[in-house]
Coordinates of C-alpha atoms and ligand atoms in Angstrom, one line a residue:
X683 CA -13.4 -12.3 11.1
X684 CA -17.5 -10.5 10.7
X685 CA -17.0 -7.3 10.7
X686 CA -21.0 -5.0 10.0
X687 CA -22.1 -1.4 11.6
X688 CA -24.7 -0.5 13.4
X689 CA -26.8 2.4 14.4
X690 CA -29.6 1.1 17.0
X691 CA -29.1 2.2 20.6
X692 CA -25.3 0.6 21.7
X693 CA -27.3 -0.7 24.6
X694 CA -29.2 -2.5 22.1
X695 CA -26.7 -4.2 20.6
X696 CA -25.7 -7.5 22.6
X697 CA -21.6 -8.0 22.6
X698 CA -18.4 -9.1 25.2
X699 CA -17.0 -5.6 24.5
X700 CA -18.4 -2.2 24.0
X701 CA -15.5 0.2 23.0
X702 CA -15.5 3.4 23.6
X703 CA -13.9 7.2 23.2
X704 CA -12.9 8.8 26.2
X705 CA -11.2 12.9 25.2
X706 CA -8.3 14.6 27.6
X707 CA -10.7 17.5 28.8
X708 CA -13.7 18.7 26.6
X709 CA -16.9 17.2 25.2
X710 CA -17.8 13.6 25.0
X711 CA -19.0 12.1 21.6
X712 CA -22.8 10.8 21.6
X713 CA -21.4 7.1 22.8
X714 CA -19.8 7.7 26.0
X715 CA -22.0 10.0 27.1
X716 CA -24.4 6.8 26.0
X717 CA -22.0 4.4 27.5
X718 CA -21.4 6.5 30.9
X719 CA -25.4 6.6 31.6
X720 CA -25.8 2.4 31.0
X721 CA -23.0 1.9 33.1
X722 CA -24.8 4.5 36.1
X723 CA -21.3 7.1 35.9
X724 CA -19.1 5.1 35.5
X725 CA -16.5 5.9 33.7
X726 CA -17.6 9.6 34.4
X727 CA -16.3 8.6 38.6
X728 CA -13.4 6.7 37.5
X729 CA -12.5 9.7 35.8
X730 CA -12.8 12.5 38.5
X731 CA -10.8 9.5 40.0
X732 CA -7.9 10.3 37.7
X733 CA -8.0 6.4 36.5
X734 CA -8.7 7.4 32.9
X735 CA -6.4 10.4 32.2
X736 CA -7.8 10.1 28.0
X737 CA -4.4 11.0 26.4
X738 CA -3.8 9.6 23.0
X739 CA -4.2 6.2 22.0
X740 CA -3.9 6.0 26.2
X741 CA -6.3 1.8 26.2
X742 CA -8.4 0.7 29.5
X743 CA -10.3 -2.2 29.9
X744 CA -12.3 -2.3 32.7
X745 CA -13.9 -5.5 33.4
X746 CA -18.0 -4.7 34.5
X747 CA -20.4 -7.4 36.3
X748 CA -23.5 -7.5 36.7
X749 CA -23.7 -5.2 32.6
X750 CA -25.0 -5.2 28.8
X751 CA -21.4 -5.4 28.5
X752 CA -18.7 -8.8 30.1
X753 CA -16.3 -5.4 29.8
X754 CA -15.7 -1.5 28.4
X755 CA -13.0 -1.2 26.3
X756 CA -11.8 3.3 27.3
X757 CA -9.7 4.9 24.2
X758 CA -8.0 7.2 24.6
X759 CA -8.5 10.2 22.2
X760 CA -6.8 13.2 23.5
X761 CA -6.9 17.1 23.5
X762 CA -9.6 19.0 21.1
X763 CA -7.1 20.9 19.5
X764 CA -4.3 17.6 18.8
X765 CA -7.2 15.3 17.3
X766 CA -5.0 15.0 13.6
X767 CA -6.3 12.1 12.2
X768 CA -2.8 10.9 12.4
X769 CA -3.1 10.5 16.3
X770 CA -7.3 9.3 15.8
X771 CA -4.3 6.7 13.7
X772 CA -2.8 5.8 16.7
X773 CA -5.4 5.8 19.2
X774 CA -7.6 3.5 16.8
X775 CA -3.9 0.7 16.8
X776 CA -3.2 1.0 20.4
X777 CA -7.6 -0.1 20.9
X778 CA -6.9 -3.1 18.0
X779 CA -3.3 -3.7 20.8
X780 CA -5.8 -4.5 22.5
X781 CA -9.2 -6.4 21.3
X782 CA -7.1 -8.4 18.9
X783 CA -5.4 -11.0 21.3
X784 CA -7.7 -10.3 24.1
X785 CA -10.0 -12.2 25.6
X786 CA -13.9 -10.5 23.8
X787 CA -15.6 -12.7 21.2
X788 CA -17.5 -9.7 19.4
X789 CA -17.2 -6.1 20.1
X790 CA -19.0 -2.9 19.7
X791 CA -16.6 0.5 18.2
X792 CA -18.2 3.9 19.3
X793 CA -15.5 5.5 17.8
X794 CA -16.6 6.5 15.4
X795 CA -18.8 10.5 16.9
X796 CA -15.2 11.3 17.4
X797 CA -14.8 14.9 15.7
X798 CA -10.6 15.5 14.8
X799 CA -9.2 18.8 13.3
X800 CA -8.1 19.4 9.5
X801 CA -9.4 19.6 7.0
X802 CA -13.3 18.6 5.7
X803 CA -12.1 15.7 3.9
X804 CA -10.2 14.1 7.4
X805 CA -13.7 14.9 9.4
X806 CA -16.5 14.0 7.8
X807 CA -18.1 10.9 9.6
X808 CA -17.7 9.1 6.1
X809 CA -13.9 9.3 6.1
X810 CA -13.9 7.8 10.2
X811 CA -15.4 5.4 9.2
X812 CA -13.5 4.0 6.1
X813 CA -10.1 4.7 8.4
X814 CA -11.7 2.2 10.9
X815 CA -12.2 -0.1 8.7
X816 CA -9.2 -0.3 7.3
X817 CA -7.6 -0.1 10.6
X818 CA -9.3 -3.0 12.0
X819 CA -8.2 -5.6 7.9
X820 CA -5.2 -4.5 8.3
X821 CA -3.9 -4.1 11.7
X822 CA -5.7 -8.1 12.6
X823 CA -3.1 -9.8 9.6
X824 CA -0.5 -12.1 9.9
X825 CA 1.7 -14.0 8.1
X826 CA 1.8 -18.1 9.3
X827 CA 2.5 -19.7 6.8
X828 CA 5.2 -21.6 6.8
X829 CA 4.7 -21.8 10.9
X830 CA 4.8 -25.5 11.4
X831 CA 3.0 -24.4 14.6
X832 CA 0.3 -22.0 14.2
X833 CA -0.6 -19.5 16.9
X834 CA -4.0 -20.7 18.8
X835 CA -7.6 -19.6 17.0
X836 CA -8.0 -15.2 18.2
X837 CA -11.2 -14.9 20.5
X838 CA -13.0 -12.2 18.3
X839 CA -15.6 -13.7 15.7
X840 CA -17.4 -10.3 15.6
X841 CA -16.8 -6.5 15.6
X842 CA -19.7 -4.4 15.2
X843 CA -18.5 -0.4 14.2
X844 CA -21.6 2.2 15.1
X845 CA -22.8 4.9 12.9
X846 CA -25.1 7.4 13.4
X847 CA -27.6 6.0 10.8
X848 CA -27.6 3.9 7.6
X849 CA -27.2 6.3 5.5
X850 CA -25.7 4.3 1.8
X851 CA -22.5 6.5 2.2
X852 CA -21.6 5.4 5.6
X853 CA -21.7 1.5 4.9
X854 CA -20.6 2.4 1.3
X855 CA -17.5 4.4 2.8
X856 CA -16.0 1.7 5.9
X857 CA -16.8 -1.6 3.4
X858 CA -14.2 0.5 1.3
X859 CA -11.7 1.0 4.4
X860 CA -12.7 -1.9 4.7
X861 CA -12.1 -3.8 1.2
X862 CA -8.3 -1.4 1.4
X863 CA -7.3 -3.0 3.9
X864 CA -7.6 -6.6 2.5
X865 CA -5.6 -4.9 -1.0
X866 CA -3.2 -4.4 1.6
X867 CA -2.6 -7.5 3.2
X868 CA -2.7 -9.1 0.0
X869 CA -0.3 -6.8 -0.5
X870 CA 2.5 -8.2 2.4
X871 CA 1.2 -11.3 1.7
X872 CA 2.6 -11.3 -1.8
X873 CA 5.8 -9.3 -0.2
X874 CA 6.4 -11.2 3.0
X875 CA 6.1 -14.4 1.1
X876 CA 9.9 -17.0 0.1
X877 CA 11.9 -16.0 -2.8
X878 CA 12.5 -19.2 -3.9
X879 CA 8.2 -19.7 -4.0
X880 CA 6.9 -15.8 -5.3
X881 CA 9.0 -15.5 -8.4
X882 CA 7.7 -14.2 -12.0
X883 CA 6.2 -16.8 -13.2
X884 CA 4.1 -17.8 -9.5
X885 CA 3.4 -14.0 -9.7
X886 CA 1.6 -14.3 -13.4
X887 CA -0.2 -17.1 -11.3
X888 CA -1.0 -15.3 -9.1
X889 CA -2.1 -12.0 -11.2
X890 CA -4.8 -15.4 -13.7
X891 CA -6.3 -16.6 -10.3
X892 CA -7.3 -13.0 -10.3
X893 CA -9.4 -13.0 -13.4
X894 CA -10.4 -16.8 -12.6
X895 CA -11.8 -15.6 -8.6
X896 CA -13.0 -11.8 -10.8
X897 CA -15.2 -11.8 -14.2
X898 CA -13.9 -7.3 -13.6
X899 CA -10.4 -8.4 -14.2
X900 CA -9.0 -9.6 -17.2
X901 CA -5.5 -10.7 -16.8
X902 CA -2.4 -11.4 -20.1
X903 CA 1.4 -12.7 -19.3
X904 CA 3.8 -12.1 -21.5
X905 CA 7.1 -14.9 -21.8
X906 CA 10.0 -14.3 -22.7
X907 CA 9.9 -15.0 -26.4
X908 CA 7.1 -12.7 -26.8
X909 CA 9.4 -9.7 -24.8
X910 CA 12.3 -11.1 -27.4
X911 CA 10.0 -10.6 -29.9
X912 CA 8.7 -7.0 -29.2
X913 CA 12.0 -6.2 -28.5
X914 CA 11.4 -5.9 -24.5
X915 CA 15.2 -6.4 -24.1
X916 CA 16.0 -4.6 -20.8
X917 CA 14.2 -6.8 -18.5
X918 CA 15.0 -10.2 -20.5
X919 CA 19.2 -8.9 -19.4
X920 CA 18.0 -8.1 -16.1
X921 CA 16.6 -12.0 -15.5
X922 CA 19.0 -13.5 -18.3
X923 CA 21.2 -14.5 -15.4
X924 CA 18.1 -16.6 -13.4
X925 CA 16.6 -20.3 -13.7
X926 CA 13.7 -17.9 -13.7
X927 CA 12.1 -17.0 -16.3
X928 CA 10.9 -12.8 -16.7
X929 CA 7.6 -12.2 -17.3
X930 CA 5.1 -8.9 -18.0
X931 CA 2.1 -9.6 -16.5
X932 CA -0.6 -7.2 -17.9
X933 CA -4.8 -7.1 -15.5
X934 CA -7.2 -4.4 -16.9
X935 CA -9.7 -3.7 -15.0
X936 CA -12.9 -1.7 -17.5
X937 CA -15.8 -0.5 -14.1
X938 CA -15.3 3.6 -16.4
X939 CA -17.0 4.3 -20.1
X940 CA -15.4 2.5 -23.4
X941 CA -14.1 5.7 -24.0
X942 CA -12.6 6.9 -20.4
X943 CA -9.3 6.7 -20.9
X944 CA -7.3 4.2 -18.5
X945 CA -5.0 5.0 -15.5
X946 CA -1.9 2.9 -15.8
X947 CA -0.3 1.6 -12.6
X948 CA 3.0 0.6 -13.6
X949 CA 5.0 -2.3 -10.2
X950 CA 8.7 -3.1 -10.2
X951 CA 8.8 -7.2 -10.0
X952 CA 11.9 -8.3 -8.6
X953 CA 11.2 -11.4 -7.3
X954 CA 14.9 -11.0 -5.3
X955 CA 17.9 -8.6 -6.3
X956 CA 21.5 -10.4 -5.7
X957 CA 22.7 -7.2 -8.0
X958 CA 23.2 -9.0 -9.9
X959 CA 27.5 -9.4 -10.7
X960 CA 27.6 -6.3 -9.3
X961 CA 26.4 -9.0 -6.0
X962 CA 25.0 -6.9 -2.8
X963 CA 26.7 -7.9 0.3
X964 CA 25.4 -10.4 2.4
X965 CA 23.9 -8.7 5.1
X966 CA 20.1 -8.2 4.7
X967 CA 20.1 -9.8 1.7
X968 CA 17.0 -11.4 2.3
X969 CA 15.0 -8.8 2.8
X970 CA 15.3 -8.1 -1.1
X971 CA 12.9 -10.9 -1.7
X972 CA 10.6 -7.5 -0.6
X973 CA 12.1 -6.2 -4.1
X974 CA 9.3 -6.6 -6.0
X975 CA 6.8 -4.6 -3.1
X976 CA 5.8 -2.3 -6.0
X977 CA 4.0 -5.3 -8.1
X978 CA 2.2 -6.5 -4.4
X979 CA 0.9 -2.6 -4.4
X980 CA -0.1 -3.0 -7.9
X981 CA -2.2 -7.0 -7.0
X982 CA -3.2 -5.3 -4.0
X983 CA -4.7 -1.8 -5.5
X984 CA -5.8 -4.2 -8.3
X985 CA -7.9 -6.2 -5.3
X986 CA -9.4 -3.6 -3.9
X987 CA -10.6 -1.7 -7.2
X988 CA -12.5 -6.1 -8.0
X989 CA -14.3 -5.7 -4.6
X990 CA -15.7 -2.3 -5.1
X991 CA -16.4 -1.5 -8.8
X992 CA -15.8 2.0 -8.6
X993 CA -16.5 3.5 -12.5
X994 CA -12.9 3.7 -13.3
X995 CA -10.7 2.5 -15.5
X996 CA -7.5 0.3 -14.8
X997 CA -4.8 -1.2 -16.6
X998 CA -1.5 -2.6 -13.8
X999 CA 1.6 -3.5 -15.8
X1000 CA 4.4 -5.4 -14.1
X1001 CA 7.9 -5.6 -14.4
X1002 CA 8.0 -9.3 -13.3
X1003 CA 12.1 -10.9 -13.7
X1004 CA 15.1 -11.8 -10.8
X1005 CA 17.9 -10.4 -10.3
X1006 CA 20.8 -13.4 -9.8
X1007 CA 24.4 -13.8 -10.8
X1008 CA 25.3 -16.9 -12.5
X1009 CA 27.6 -17.7 -16.8
X1010 CA 24.2 -16.4 -18.5
X1011 CA 24.2 -13.0 -16.6
X1012 CA 24.8 -9.2 -18.5
X1013 CA 27.5 -7.7 -17.4
X1014 CA 28.8 -4.5 -16.0
X1015 CA 30.0 -2.6 -19.7
X1016 CA 26.5 -3.8 -21.3
X1017 CA 25.1 -2.6 -24.1
X1018 CA 21.5 -3.3 -24.1
X1019 CA 18.8 -1.9 -26.4
X1020 CA 15.7 -1.5 -25.1
X1021 CA 12.1 -1.5 -26.4
X1022 CA 11.6 2.5 -26.9
X1023 CA 15.4 1.5 -29.5
X1024 CA 17.6 4.1 -26.9
X1025 CA 21.0 2.3 -26.1
X1026 CA 21.5 1.6 -22.5
X1027 CA 25.5 1.3 -20.5
X1028 CA 24.5 -0.9 -18.1
X1029 CA 27.2 0.6 -15.7
X1030 CA 26.2 -1.7 -12.7
X1031 CA 23.9 -4.4 -13.3
X1032 CA 22.4 -3.8 -9.2
X1033 CA 20.3 -0.5 -10.9
X1034 CA 18.0 -2.9 -12.3
X1035 CA 15.3 -1.9 -11.3
X1036 CA 15.0 0.9 -13.0
X1037 CA 15.3 -2.4 -16.9
X1038 CA 12.4 -3.6 -16.7
X1039 CA 10.4 -0.3 -16.0
X1040 CA 11.7 1.3 -19.1
X1041 CA 10.3 -1.1 -21.3
X1042 CA 7.4 -1.5 -19.0
X1043 CA 6.9 2.7 -19.7
X1044 CA 7.2 2.4 -23.2
X1045 CA 4.9 -0.2 -23.3
X1046 CA 1.9 1.3 -21.4
X1047 CA 2.1 4.3 -24.5
X1048 CA -0.2 1.2 -25.9
X1049 CA -3.1 1.8 -23.6
X1050 CA -3.1 5.6 -24.4
X1051 CA -3.6 6.6 -20.8
X1052 CA -5.6 8.9 -18.3
X1053 CA -2.1 8.9 -16.5
X1054 CA 1.0 6.6 -15.1
X1055 CA 2.3 6.0 -11.7
X1056 CA 4.4 3.5 -11.0
X1057 CA 5.1 2.0 -7.9
X1058 CA 9.2 0.1 -7.2
X1059 CA 11.3 -0.2 -4.3
X1060 CA 13.3 2.2 -6.4
X1061 CA 16.4 3.8 -4.6
X1062 CA 18.5 2.2 -1.0
X1063 CA 18.7 5.9 -1.5
X1064 CA 15.5 6.9 -1.1
X1065 CA 15.5 5.3 2.6
X1066 CA 18.5 7.8 3.3
X1067 CA 16.5 10.8 1.9
X1068 CA 12.7 10.2 3.3
X1069 CA 12.9 7.2 6.2
X1070 CA 10.7 4.6 6.8
X1071 CA 7.8 7.6 6.9
X1072 CA 6.7 9.2 3.5
X1073 CA 7.6 7.8 -0.4
X1074 CA 9.9 9.6 -2.8
X1075 CA 7.5 11.1 -5.4
X1076 CA 8.8 12.4 -8.7
X1077 CA 7.3 13.7 -11.9
X1078 CA 7.3 16.0 -15.1
X1079 CA 3.7 16.7 -13.9
X1080 CA 2.0 18.9 -11.0
X1081 CA -1.0 18.7 -10.8
X1082 CA -0.8 14.7 -11.7
X1083 CA 1.7 15.5 -8.7
X1084 CA -0.2 17.4 -6.3
X1085 CA -3.1 14.8 -6.3
X1086 CA -1.4 12.1 -5.5
X1087 CA 0.3 14.3 -2.7
X1088 CA -2.8 15.4 -1.3
X1089 CA -4.1 11.1 -1.5
X1090 CA -1.4 9.8 0.3
X1091 CA -2.4 13.4 3.0
X1092 CA -5.5 12.2 3.4
X1093 CA -4.4 8.8 4.1
X1094 CA -1.6 8.9 6.7
X1095 CA -0.4 6.6 3.1
X1096 CA 2.7 10.3 2.8
X1097 CA 3.9 11.0 -0.2
X1098 CA 7.3 14.3 -0.5
X1099 CA 8.4 15.1 -3.6
X1100 CA 12.2 15.3 -4.8
X1101 CA 12.8 17.4 -8.2
X1102 CA 13.3 16.0 -10.8
X1103 CA 15.1 19.1 -12.9
X1104 CA 17.0 18.2 -15.7
X1105 CA 20.6 20.1 -15.2
X1106 CA 21.0 16.3 -12.8
X1107 CA 19.8 14.3 -16.2
X1108 CA 23.8 14.8 -18.0
X1109 CA 24.4 12.3 -14.3
X1110 CA 23.2 9.6 -17.4
X1111 CA 25.6 10.3 -19.3
X1112 CA 27.7 6.6 -21.7
X1113 CA 31.0 7.6 -23.4
X1114 CA 29.2 4.8 -25.6
X1115 CA 25.6 4.4 -25.7
X1116 CA 22.3 6.9 -25.4
X1117 CA 22.9 6.5 -21.3
X1118 CA 24.2 4.7 -18.8
X1119 CA 22.0 3.1 -15.8
X1120 CA 23.6 4.4 -13.3
X1121 CA 24.4 8.8 -12.5
X1122 CA 26.7 7.8 -9.4
X1123 CA 25.8 8.4 -5.6
X1124 CA 24.6 12.1 -6.0
X1125 CA 20.5 12.0 -5.4
X1126 CA 20.5 8.5 -6.4
X1127 CA 16.4 8.4 -5.7
X1128 CA 16.7 11.5 -8.6
X1129 CA 18.5 10.0 -11.1
X1130 CA 17.0 6.9 -10.6
X1131 CA 13.5 8.7 -11.6
X1132 CA 15.6 11.2 -14.1
X1133 CA 16.8 7.4 -16.8
X1134 CA 12.6 6.7 -16.2
X1135 CA 11.6 10.5 -17.1
X1136 CA 13.3 9.1 -20.5
X1137 CA 11.2 6.4 -21.0
X1138 CA 6.9 8.4 -19.6
X1139 CA 7.4 11.6 -22.1
X1140 CA 4.6 10.6 -24.4
X1141 CA 2.7 11.6 -21.1
X1142 CA 1.2 12.2 -17.0
X1143 CA 4.1 10.2 -15.5
X1144 CA 4.7 9.3 -11.6
X1145 CA 6.7 7.6 -10.1
X1146 CA 6.4 6.8 -6.0
X1147 CA 10.3 5.3 -5.0
X1148 CA 8.7 3.1 -2.0
X1149 CA 11.9 1.9 -1.2
X1150 CA 11.4 3.2 2.1
X1151 CA 7.6 2.9 2.9
X1152 CA 6.5 -0.8 1.0
X1153 CA 8.8 -3.1 4.2
X1154 CA 9.3 -2.7 7.9
X1155 CA 13.3 -3.2 9.1
X1156 CA 13.9 -4.8 11.9
X1157 CA 11.5 -6.8 15.1
X1158 CA 8.3 -6.5 13.0
X1159 CA 10.5 -7.3 10.0
X1160 CA 7.6 -8.2 7.5
X1161 CA 5.1 -6.0 3.9
X1162 CA 3.7 -3.1 4.9
X1163 CA 1.4 -2.8 2.6
X1164 CA 1.9 0.4 1.3
X1165 CA 1.2 2.5 -0.4
X1166 CA -2.3 0.9 -1.4
X1167 CA -4.1 3.4 0.2
X1168 CA -2.8 6.6 -1.5
X1169 CA -3.2 5.0 -4.7
X1170 CA -6.7 3.2 -3.7
X1171 CA -7.5 7.9 -2.1
X1172 CA -5.8 9.2 -5.4
X1173 CA -8.4 6.3 -8.1
X1174 CA -11.6 6.6 -5.9
X1175 CA -11.3 10.4 -6.4
X1176 CA -10.9 10.2 -10.3
X1177 CA -14.1 7.3 -10.3
X1178 CA -17.2 8.5 -12.4
Ligands
BES260 N1 16.1 -2.5 -5.1 C1 17.5 -1.6 -5.0 C2 17.1 -0.8 -4.1 C3 16.6 -0.7 -2.1 C4 17.6 -0.8 -1.4 C5 15.5 -1.3 -1.8 C6 17.3 -1.1 -0.2 C7 15.5 -1.6 -0.9 C8 15.9 -1.4 -0.3 C9 17.7 -1.6 -6.3 O1 17.4 -2.5 -7.3 C10 18.8 -1.1 -6.5 O2 20.2 -2.2 -5.5 N2 19.8 -0.4 -6.4 C11 21.1 0.1 -6.5 C12 21.1 1.5 -6.9 C13 22.2 1.8 -6.9 C14 24.1 0.7 -7.8 C15 22.6 3.5 -8.1 C16 21.1 0.5 -4.4 O3 19.8 1.6 -4.3 O4 22.5 0.3 -4.0
MN261 MN1 19.8 -3.9 -7.4
ZN262 ZN1 16.2 -3.9 -7.0

């Protein structure tokens, strides 16, 4: 797909399909006025006749003859007072639903001059171009690698987005949005790849490929022997029941000054979670291939950085293992010594995410991080608490937590904070080791984060539980690409 920005008069762009916005009452954007004029008042007439209501996210295709365009797609953008960024996103998604498999080979999208409600940061033209770029890539995503019959090729080949001028800031914002969408799509590809292919060593190969593709990315992979030497026994304990050995994957992007402390992203990379000896029930177990969704979002974010090259240092660490039951697997009751020296009694082998993450959280101290953010499909309890809308956020630092929440609001990739009070910590008491790896049914997301917090005391740290947000179940089953938009936005606010 070819994407570009244009600031020529809309009648000067040759295109099959013009996309314009019509609000429900209220003043029209300039591009809508210009289109109406070029079409001799057709849009006004149809609005008067009641054919175009302007209801948010309504989409009408008007076929034309003897006009500069073969068709006009009219996107309803609702009432001025209801035009939140969230509703605008819905309208963009509805528009893409019509465009992506429609008959047009090319389209000119005139939606960036529709003004939105809310704070300045989300109502600027830059923010809208960023969002449009992201939605374009995100909505054009397909995953057909394993279908023997491929769907017919898309007709749509060229999308031009209308902007008010040719300022660099506008282009940068649009390109940042496109790159974010592509990062999300990479995250989706990794999450959707079946677990017989996507195993820890395969994930490590993806990281090595990133280093090959982008000069600004360096990759290092620790194998099980190196981890054993260091004492990363909890990652090893999780991987023990699998024929696929675990890996610790490190990727570095250094776009900032040498002395700038790096932001560290840590991803849970369980390439399949059977539960281990504490075996999960069979129904829906296939979906546990996305238990590497945290690491997939780290990969996607690194790709965005590599493509947009912001001035910031970021280190990514992925703890990859497969949680399987066999004669070598960890048992409930096993006690292991973590890289930190603290001991853990594994009371449930299905609480494996925190086990691989705790060693990674200890390992990252060596990077002297500015802040550490870990991403993990950590608890089913988070889906019960927040559903598929919000990522669970827990942190030992209010400022960091608020910045991540704000990044989620700006991008619509929202998170919601849960408390990490000391009072919850005692749920992890063990009779035999320093701590247990589970804290009972109450507050399951919080006690999982309490466990992690014990390994993250030396730096500013936040944990994102993406069990509910990284994956769609049901008919639209598949990875979502979240929380890449949140992470990219957060990192960009810290780029020099
Ligand atoms: N990967 C799961 C969490 C999960 C469940 C993610 C469903 C997405 C959908 C995690 O490893 C797990 O099994 N957690 C247990 C923890 C429990 C044993 C304390 C859970 O949530 O049941
Ligand atoms: Mn599990
Ligand atoms: Zn898991």
